[in-house]
Structure formats: C-alpha cells, structure tokens
Coordinates of C-alpha atoms in Angstrom, one line a residue:
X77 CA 0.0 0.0 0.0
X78 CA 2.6 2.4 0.6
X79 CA 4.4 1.9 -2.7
X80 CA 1.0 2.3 -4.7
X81 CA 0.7 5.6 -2.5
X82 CA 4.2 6.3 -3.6
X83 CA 3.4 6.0 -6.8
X84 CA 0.5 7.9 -6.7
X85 CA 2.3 11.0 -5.7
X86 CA 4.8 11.2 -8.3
X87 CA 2.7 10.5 -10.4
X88 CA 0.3 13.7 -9.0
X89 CA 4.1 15.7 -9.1
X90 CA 4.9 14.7 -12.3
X91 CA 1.7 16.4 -13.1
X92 CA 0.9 19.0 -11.9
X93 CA 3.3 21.4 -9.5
X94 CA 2.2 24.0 -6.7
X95 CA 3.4 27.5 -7.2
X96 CA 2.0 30.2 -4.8
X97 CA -0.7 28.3 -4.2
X98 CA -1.8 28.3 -7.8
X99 CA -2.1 24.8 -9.9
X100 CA -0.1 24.7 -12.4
X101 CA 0.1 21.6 -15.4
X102 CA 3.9 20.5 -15.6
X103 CA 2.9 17.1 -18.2
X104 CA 0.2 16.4 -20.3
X105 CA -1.3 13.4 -21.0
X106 CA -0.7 12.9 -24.6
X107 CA 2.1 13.4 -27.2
X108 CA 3.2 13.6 -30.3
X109 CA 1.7 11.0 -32.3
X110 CA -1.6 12.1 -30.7
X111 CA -0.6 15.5 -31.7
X112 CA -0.8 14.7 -35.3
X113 CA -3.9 12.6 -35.3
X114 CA -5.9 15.3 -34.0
X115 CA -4.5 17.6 -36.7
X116 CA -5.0 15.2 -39.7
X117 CA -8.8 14.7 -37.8
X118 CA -9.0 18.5 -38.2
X119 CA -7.7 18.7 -41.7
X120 CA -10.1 16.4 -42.7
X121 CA -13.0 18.6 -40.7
X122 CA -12.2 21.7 -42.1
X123 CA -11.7 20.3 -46.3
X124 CA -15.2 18.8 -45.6
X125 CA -16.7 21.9 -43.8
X126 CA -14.9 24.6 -46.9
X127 CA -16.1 22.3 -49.5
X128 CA -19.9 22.3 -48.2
X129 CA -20.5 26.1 -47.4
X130 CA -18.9 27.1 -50.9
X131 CA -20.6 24.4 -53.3
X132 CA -23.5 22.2 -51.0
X133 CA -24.9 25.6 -49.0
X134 CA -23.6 28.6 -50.9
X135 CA -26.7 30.6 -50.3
X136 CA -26.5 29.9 -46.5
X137 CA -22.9 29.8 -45.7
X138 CA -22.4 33.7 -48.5
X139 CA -22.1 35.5 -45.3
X140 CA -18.2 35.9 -44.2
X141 CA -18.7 36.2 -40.8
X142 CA -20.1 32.7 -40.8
X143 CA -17.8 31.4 -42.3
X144 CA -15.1 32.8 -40.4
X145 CA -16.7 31.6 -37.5
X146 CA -17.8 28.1 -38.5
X147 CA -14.1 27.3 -39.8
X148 CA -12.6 28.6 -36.4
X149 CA -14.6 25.9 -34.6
X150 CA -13.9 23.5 -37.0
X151 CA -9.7 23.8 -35.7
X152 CA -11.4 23.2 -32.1
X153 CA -14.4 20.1 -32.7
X154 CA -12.1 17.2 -33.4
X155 CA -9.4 18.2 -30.1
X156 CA -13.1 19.0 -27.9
X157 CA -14.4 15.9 -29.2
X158 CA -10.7 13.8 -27.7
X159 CA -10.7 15.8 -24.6
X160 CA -14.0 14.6 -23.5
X161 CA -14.1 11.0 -24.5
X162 CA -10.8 10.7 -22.8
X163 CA -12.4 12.6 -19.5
X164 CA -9.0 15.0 -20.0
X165 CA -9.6 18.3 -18.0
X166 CA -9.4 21.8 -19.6
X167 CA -6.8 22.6 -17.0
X168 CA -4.1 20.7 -18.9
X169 CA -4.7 23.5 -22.2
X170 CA -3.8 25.9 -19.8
X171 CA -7.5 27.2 -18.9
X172 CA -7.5 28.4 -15.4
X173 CA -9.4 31.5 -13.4
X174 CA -6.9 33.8 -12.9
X175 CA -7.3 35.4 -16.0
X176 CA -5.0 38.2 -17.7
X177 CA -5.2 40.9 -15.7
X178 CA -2.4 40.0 -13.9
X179 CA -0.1 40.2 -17.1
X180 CA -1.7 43.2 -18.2
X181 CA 1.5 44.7 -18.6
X182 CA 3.3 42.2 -20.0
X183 CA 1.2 41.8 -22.5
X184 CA 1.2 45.7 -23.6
X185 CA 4.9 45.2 -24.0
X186 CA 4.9 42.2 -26.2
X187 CA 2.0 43.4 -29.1
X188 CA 4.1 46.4 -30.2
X189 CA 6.4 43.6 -30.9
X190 CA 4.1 41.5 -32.5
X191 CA 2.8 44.1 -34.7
X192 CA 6.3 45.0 -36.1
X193 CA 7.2 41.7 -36.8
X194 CA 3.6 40.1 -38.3
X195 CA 4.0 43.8 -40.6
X196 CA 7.6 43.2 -41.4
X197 CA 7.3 40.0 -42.1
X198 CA 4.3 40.7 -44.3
X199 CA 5.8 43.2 -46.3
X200 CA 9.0 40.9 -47.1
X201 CA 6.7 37.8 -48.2
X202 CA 4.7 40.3 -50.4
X203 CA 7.9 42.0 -52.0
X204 CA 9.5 38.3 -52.2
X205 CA 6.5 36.6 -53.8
X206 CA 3.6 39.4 -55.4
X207 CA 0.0 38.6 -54.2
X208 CA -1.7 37.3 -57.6
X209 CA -4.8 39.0 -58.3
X210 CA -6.9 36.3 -57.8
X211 CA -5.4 35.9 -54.8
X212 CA -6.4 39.6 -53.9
X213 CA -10.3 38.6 -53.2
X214 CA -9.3 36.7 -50.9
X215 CA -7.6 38.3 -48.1
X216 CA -10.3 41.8 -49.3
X217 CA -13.0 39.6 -47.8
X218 CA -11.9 39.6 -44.0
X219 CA -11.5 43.6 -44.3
X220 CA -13.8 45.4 -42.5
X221 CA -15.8 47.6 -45.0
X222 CA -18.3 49.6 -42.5
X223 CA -17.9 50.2 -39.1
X224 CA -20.8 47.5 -38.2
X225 CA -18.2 45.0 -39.9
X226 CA -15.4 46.4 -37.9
X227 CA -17.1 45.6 -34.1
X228 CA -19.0 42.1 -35.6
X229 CA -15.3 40.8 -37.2
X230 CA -13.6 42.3 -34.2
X231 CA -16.3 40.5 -31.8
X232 CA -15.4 37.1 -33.4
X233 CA -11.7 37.6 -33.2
X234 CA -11.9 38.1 -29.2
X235 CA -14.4 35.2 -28.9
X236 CA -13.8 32.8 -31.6
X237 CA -10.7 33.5 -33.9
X238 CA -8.1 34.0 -30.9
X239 CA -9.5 31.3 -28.2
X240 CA -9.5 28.4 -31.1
X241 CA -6.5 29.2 -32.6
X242 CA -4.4 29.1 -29.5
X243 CA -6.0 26.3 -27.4
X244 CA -5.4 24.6 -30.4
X245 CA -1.8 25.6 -31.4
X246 CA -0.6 26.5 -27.9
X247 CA -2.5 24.6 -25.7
X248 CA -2.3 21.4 -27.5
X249 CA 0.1 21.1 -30.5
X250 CA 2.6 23.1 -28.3
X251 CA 2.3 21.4 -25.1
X252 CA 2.0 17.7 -26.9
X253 CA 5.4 18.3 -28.8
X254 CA 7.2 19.3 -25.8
X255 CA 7.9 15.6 -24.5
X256 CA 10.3 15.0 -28.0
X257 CA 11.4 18.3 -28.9
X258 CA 11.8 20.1 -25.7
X259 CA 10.4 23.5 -24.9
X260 CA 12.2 25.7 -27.9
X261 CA 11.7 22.6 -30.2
X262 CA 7.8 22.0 -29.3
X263 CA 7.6 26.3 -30.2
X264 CA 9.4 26.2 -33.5
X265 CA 7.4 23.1 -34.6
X266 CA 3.9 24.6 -33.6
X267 CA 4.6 28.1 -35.4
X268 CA 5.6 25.9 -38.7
X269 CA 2.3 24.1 -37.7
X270 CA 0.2 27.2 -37.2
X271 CA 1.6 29.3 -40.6
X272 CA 1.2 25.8 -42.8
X273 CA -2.3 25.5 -41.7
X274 CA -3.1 29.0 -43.1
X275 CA -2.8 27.9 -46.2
X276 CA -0.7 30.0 -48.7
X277 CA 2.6 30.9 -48.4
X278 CA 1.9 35.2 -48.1
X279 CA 0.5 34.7 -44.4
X280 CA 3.0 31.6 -43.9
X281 CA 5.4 34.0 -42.5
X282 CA 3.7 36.0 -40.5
X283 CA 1.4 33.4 -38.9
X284 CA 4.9 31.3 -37.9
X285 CA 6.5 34.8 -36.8
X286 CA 3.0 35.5 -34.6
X287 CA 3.3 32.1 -33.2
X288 CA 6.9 32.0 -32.5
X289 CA 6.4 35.2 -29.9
X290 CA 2.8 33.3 -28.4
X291 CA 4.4 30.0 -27.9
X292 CA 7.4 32.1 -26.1
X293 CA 4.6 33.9 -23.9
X294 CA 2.9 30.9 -23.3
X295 CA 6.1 29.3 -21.9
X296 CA 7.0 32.3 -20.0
X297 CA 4.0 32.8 -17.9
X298 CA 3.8 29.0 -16.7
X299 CA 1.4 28.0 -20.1
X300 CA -1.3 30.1 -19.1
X301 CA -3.7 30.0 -21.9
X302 CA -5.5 33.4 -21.9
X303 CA -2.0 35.3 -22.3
X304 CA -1.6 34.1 -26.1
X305 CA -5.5 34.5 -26.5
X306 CA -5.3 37.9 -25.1
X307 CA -2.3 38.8 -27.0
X308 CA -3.6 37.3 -30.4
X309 CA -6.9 39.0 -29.8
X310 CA -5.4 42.0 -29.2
X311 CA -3.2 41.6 -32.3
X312 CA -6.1 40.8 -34.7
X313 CA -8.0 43.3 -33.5
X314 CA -5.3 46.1 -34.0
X315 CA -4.9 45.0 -38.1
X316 CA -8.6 45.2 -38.2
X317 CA -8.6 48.5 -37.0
X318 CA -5.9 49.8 -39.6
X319 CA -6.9 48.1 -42.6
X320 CA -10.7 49.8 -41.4
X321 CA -9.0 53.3 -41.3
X322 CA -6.4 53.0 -44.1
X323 CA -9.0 51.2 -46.6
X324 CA -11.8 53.6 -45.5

C-alpha cells in the first residue's frame, strides 16, 4: 500500500506542480503521435466543412462572418471531441481563473512587438512573392468595409478567432510536442504548424513569426492560456482596425 501511495504522488508531481498556491500543469497526457492525429482529424474537418459552405450551401454559408466563424470551430471540434471522451480536463490546455489581468503589462509590451514583426514579415513575403490578383479577393473579404463590420469581425476575433486558434496551437500542439522536442523545439514546430495550416505561403510568414512570440509567452507565464488568447486577440483586433481606417 505504501508503494501504490508512492506511486501515486509522483505520479500527481509529475503532473501537476504547486506554485503560490496556484495549480499549475507540468505534463500532459498525450504526445506527439496524438498531436498529429488530431490535426489530420482536423484537416479532414475543415476540407469537408470549406467544400460544403462554398458548393453544397452557398446561399447559407455567403455571409463571411459565418464562415469565419464556422471554420474557427472546426480547428477546435475534433481536439473537444478527444478531450471529453478521454475525460482530460481543460486545466491541462492551460485554462484556469486567474485570467489576464495580472499580465496586463506584460502583455502591452509584447503586441508592439508583434505588430512589427507580423507587418515586417508581411511586407518581405509580399515583395519576395507578389500577391496574384486572384489571390487579392481573398484576403479583401476579412477587411472590415463599414464600421458595423469592424465591431461584428472584431467581436469574433476576441471570442472565436483567438480562443480556437491558441488552445489549439498552444494549448495542444505546443504542449504535446514538448515531450520529443523540448520546450524551444515543441515552439518552433507549432509556429511551422500554425503558418502551414493557413494555407498560402503570403501569411506563412507571419502566422509562424505571430506564433513564435505566443508560444514564447505561453512558456514564460507557466502555459497560461488566456495570455496568447489575449495577446492574439489584441493583435487581430489592431490589423482590423488599420486596414478599417487606411482602406476607409
């Protein structure tokens, strides 16, 4: 009995560590091969949802607010879907009620960073390899065109856009590739992750650049979740504001 209670708390230590009275995850309970199931799962997901709201449901799915929306959850169904059958708490994607007020600062330092980089990196894709103009049409439909568009597309960014994307990304890919690459590996390989799965090479750049400084912030502040959701939020929300006063 006292070796099975041995057991039990390294196994609770090897878990999850006490610091200031605060839980915090040290391990995760899956890895790397689960890692890339999950993604294929969501490939496969988000191909099926695309290809039904622009030839099936046209009509329904015009709007691109919806479809923003409905291809954000897709990225977060298939790991929601894993996390439940296998009874694995939110806690371990970093979720917890402390919040971001705490980092307030913290996170005002690092999105002037953000923003220079995501822009500079930007421009040197764009001077490297010209947007095509079919290619155009498709980045004008995210821009906010009225000021109603502006607060809906902004609304979705703080709720939708940035929570996905980083439990997702950080919370899961990031964490899972930690146990064979280490903590700067499991970062680099979740940025490549994270720019690939935007699909064309002109936000490649950025999106690995943006996910480079998250997974960094992540790491620093124990993998607290809501710091790369506020920071991406805040991020988003800042381009949506420019290209709304600069395209105005």
């Amino acid at each position: 009995m006292s070796i099975l209670f041995g057991l039990s708390v390294l196994a609770h230590r090897r878990v999850v560590g006490i610091d200031k009275g605060k839980i915090q995850v040290t391990r995760v309970p899956w890895g790397a091969s689960r890692v890339m199931l999950i993604l294929f799962y969501t490939i496969i997901l988000r191909f099926f949802l695309e290809f039904s709201m622009l030839t099936v449901f046209p009509r329904v799915f015009l709007n691109n607010l919806t479809m923003l929306t409905l291809g954000e959850l897709s990225l977060i169904a298939p790991l929601m879907v894993y996390l439940t059958k296998k009874r694995i708490s939110l806690i371990f994607l970093g979720l917890d009620a402390e919040g971001v007020i705490p980092y307030s600062r913290f996170i005002l330092i690092m999105l002037p960073l953000m923003l220079f980089t995501g822009v500079l990196s930007g421009v040197i894709v764009q001077t490297l390899i010209p947007i095509p103009k079919e290619f155009e049409k498709v980045f004008e439909v995210l821009i906010p065109i009225s000021f109603t568009d502006l607060i809906f597309f902004s609304i979705a960014t703080v709720l939708v856009v940035a929570p996905c994307e980083e439990l997702l990304f950080r919370g899961f890919v990031q964490r899972g590739l930690e146990s064979p690459l280490g903590g700067t590996g499991s970062i680099i390989a979740s940025s490549i992750i994270f720019g690939l799965f935007h699909l064309n090479p002109w936000q490649f750049l950025p999106a690995f650049t943006l996910g480079l400084i998250l997974g960094y912030a992540f790491k620093k502040k124990d993998y607290r979740i809501w710091i790369p959701i506020a920071l991406h939020a805040s991020y988003n929300v800042t381009l949506l504001v420019l290209s709304y006063f600069f395209t105005a």
